[in-house]
PDB file of C-alpha atoms in Angstrom:
ATOM      1  CA  MET A  76     100.842 101.034  94.632  1.00  0.00           C
ATOM      2  CA  LEU A  77     102.308 100.555  98.134  1.00  0.00           C
ATOM      3  CA  ASP A  78     103.309 104.097  98.251  1.00  0.00           C
ATOM      4  CA  GLN A  79      99.433 105.118  98.373  1.00  0.00           C
ATOM      5  CA  PHE A  80      99.489 103.793 102.054  1.00  0.00           C
ATOM      6  CA  VAL A  81     100.764 105.596 105.125  1.00  0.00           C
ATOM      7  CA  PRO A  82     104.324 104.750 105.803  1.00  0.00           C
ATOM      8  CA  PHE A  83     103.690 103.185 109.355  1.00  0.00           C
ATOM      9  CA  MET A  84     101.244 100.854 107.524  1.00  0.00           C
ATOM     10  CA  GLN A  85     103.541  99.866 104.691  1.00  0.00           C
ATOM     11  CA  GLY A  86     105.609  97.180 106.805  1.00  0.00           C
ATOM     12  CA  PHE A  87     102.339  95.198 107.410  1.00  0.00           C
ATOM     13  CA  ILE A  88     101.301  94.874 103.770  1.00  0.00           C
ATOM     14  CA  HIS A  89     102.359  91.690 102.205  1.00  0.00           C
ATOM     15  CA  SER A  90     100.710  91.961  98.657  1.00  0.00           C
ATOM     16  CA  VAL A  91      98.981  94.466  96.523  1.00  0.00           C
ATOM     17  CA  VAL A  92      96.631  93.656  93.610  1.00  0.00           C
ATOM     18  CA  ASP A  93      95.149  95.854  91.013  1.00  0.00           C
ATOM     19  CA  VAL A  94      91.552  94.669  90.314  1.00  0.00           C
ATOM     20  CA  LYS A  95      88.723  95.953  88.063  1.00  0.00           C
ATOM     21  CA  ALA A  96      87.043  98.844  89.872  1.00  0.00           C
ATOM     22  CA  ASN A  97      83.373  97.744  89.224  1.00  0.00           C
ATOM     23  CA  GLY A  98      81.558  97.522  92.684  1.00  0.00           C
ATOM     24  CA  ASN A  99      83.201  94.364  93.566  1.00  0.00           C
ATOM     25  CA  CYS A 100      86.713  95.356  93.953  1.00  0.00           C
ATOM     26  CA  GLY A 101      86.967  94.172  97.701  1.00  0.00           C
ATOM     27  CA  TYR A 102      85.598  90.536  96.567  1.00  0.00           C
ATOM     28  CA  ARG A 103      88.083  90.599  93.661  1.00  0.00           C
ATOM     29  CA  SER A 104      90.917  91.576  95.644  1.00  0.00           C
ATOM     30  CA  ILE A 105      90.237  88.852  98.412  1.00  0.00           C
ATOM     31  CA  ALA A 106      89.908  86.235  95.389  1.00  0.00           C
ATOM     32  CA  ALA A 107      93.108  87.318  93.912  1.00  0.00           C
ATOM     33  CA  LEU A 108      95.098  87.188  96.993  1.00  0.00           C
ATOM     34  CA  LEU A 109      93.517  83.596  97.656  1.00  0.00           C
ATOM     35  CA  GLY A 110      95.002  82.419  94.256  1.00  0.00           C
ATOM     36  CA  MET A 111      91.575  82.058  92.937  1.00  0.00           C
ATOM     37  CA  GLY A 112      91.733  84.907  90.183  1.00  0.00           C
ATOM     38  CA  GLU A 113      89.755  87.849  90.611  1.00  0.00           C
ATOM     39  CA  ASP A 114      87.029  86.543  88.276  1.00  0.00           C
ATOM     40  CA  SER A 115      86.232  84.205  91.309  1.00  0.00           C
ATOM     41  CA  TRP A 116      84.647  86.953  93.422  1.00  0.00           C
ATOM     42  CA  PRO A 117      81.196  85.371  93.469  1.00  0.00           C
ATOM     43  CA  LEU A 118      82.678  82.486  95.236  1.00  0.00           C
ATOM     44  CA  VAL A 119      84.308  84.655  98.205  1.00  0.00           C
ATOM     45  CA  HIS A 120      80.569  86.806  97.954  1.00  0.00           C
ATOM     46  CA  ASN A 121      78.748  83.253  98.466  1.00  0.00           C
ATOM     47  CA  LYS A 122      81.141  82.111 101.214  1.00  0.00           C
ATOM     48  CA  LEU A 123      80.585  85.598 103.099  1.00  0.00           C
ATOM     49  CA  ILE A 124      76.626  85.194 102.813  1.00  0.00           C
ATOM     50  CA  LYS A 125      76.987  81.389 104.243  1.00  0.00           C
ATOM     51  CA  GLU A 126      79.199  82.605 107.044  1.00  0.00           C
ATOM     52  CA  LEU A 127      76.584  85.166 108.360  1.00  0.00           C
ATOM     53  CA  GLY A 128      73.869  82.783 107.842  1.00  0.00           C
ATOM     54  CA  ARG A 129      75.689  80.019 109.697  1.00  0.00           C
ATOM     55  CA  TRP A 130      76.900  82.230 112.640  1.00  0.00           C
ATOM     56  CA  SER A 131      74.181  84.825 112.411  1.00  0.00           C
ATOM     57  CA  HIS A 132      73.353  84.459 116.495  1.00  0.00           C
ATOM     58  CA  ASP A 133      77.112  85.313 116.932  1.00  0.00           C
ATOM     59  CA  TYR A 134      77.225  88.383 114.426  1.00  0.00           C
ATOM     60  CA  THR A 135      74.058  89.572 116.153  1.00  0.00           C
ATOM     61  CA  ASN A 136      75.572  89.387 119.595  1.00  0.00           C
ATOM     62  CA  LEU A 137      79.157  90.716 118.144  1.00  0.00           C
ATOM     63  CA  PHE A 138      77.002  94.114 116.842  1.00  0.00           C
ATOM     64  CA  ASP A 139      74.798  93.917 119.574  1.00  0.00           C
ATOM     65  CA  ASP A 140      71.970  94.992 117.383  1.00  0.00           C
ATOM     66  CA  ILE A 141      69.804  92.861 114.947  1.00  0.00           C
ATOM     67  CA  GLU A 142      69.201  95.928 112.704  1.00  0.00           C
ATOM     68  CA  ARG A 143      72.936  96.372 112.375  1.00  0.00           C
ATOM     69  CA  PHE A 144      73.399  92.703 111.372  1.00  0.00           C
ATOM     70  CA  GLU A 145      70.500  92.932 108.861  1.00  0.00           C
ATOM     71  CA  GLN A 146      71.985  95.865 107.477  1.00  0.00           C
ATOM     72  CA  LEU A 147      75.368  94.098 106.590  1.00  0.00           C
ATOM     73  CA  ARG A 148      73.384  91.075 105.440  1.00  0.00           C
ATOM     74  CA  LEU A 149      71.498  92.972 103.048  1.00  0.00           C
ATOM     75  CA  SER A 150      74.765  94.743 101.935  1.00  0.00           C
ATOM     76  CA  LEU A 151      75.926  91.425 100.500  1.00  0.00           C
ATOM     77  CA  LEU A 152      72.842  91.008  98.090  1.00  0.00           C
ATOM     78  CA  VAL A 153      74.002  91.443  94.546  1.00  0.00           C
ATOM     79  CA  ASP A 154      72.140  93.648  91.901  1.00  0.00           C
ATOM     80  CA  GLY A 155      72.266  91.068  88.698  1.00  0.00           C
ATOM     81  CA  PHE A 156      75.757  89.973  88.355  1.00  0.00           C
ATOM     82  CA  SER A 157      77.717  93.014  88.040  1.00  0.00           C
ATOM     83  CA  LYS A 158      78.021  94.913  91.294  1.00  0.00           C
ATOM     84  CA  VAL A 159      76.981  94.856  94.900  1.00  0.00           C
ATOM     85  CA  CYS A 160      74.188  96.892  96.399  1.00  0.00           C
ATOM     86  CA  PHE A 161      74.569  99.398  99.231  1.00  0.00           C
TER      87      PHE A 161
END
């Protein structure tokens, strides 16, 4: 799978995991690379939501726009238990 990345980036990549492509692959990849198993993706998702809530003022300043922050926050809402809403 490493050959799917442009050559200059390959030296920066330490691990590649192949996870289910069901709308949560980003969360699944992070969970797998943290050694939690890809089915632990809801834990990663929950931590991100908590992170945004705890540091909302900082993230709003970072984006310099409350609407962009809200867009990000809303993108983390889960539709049922199967996939992330966008």
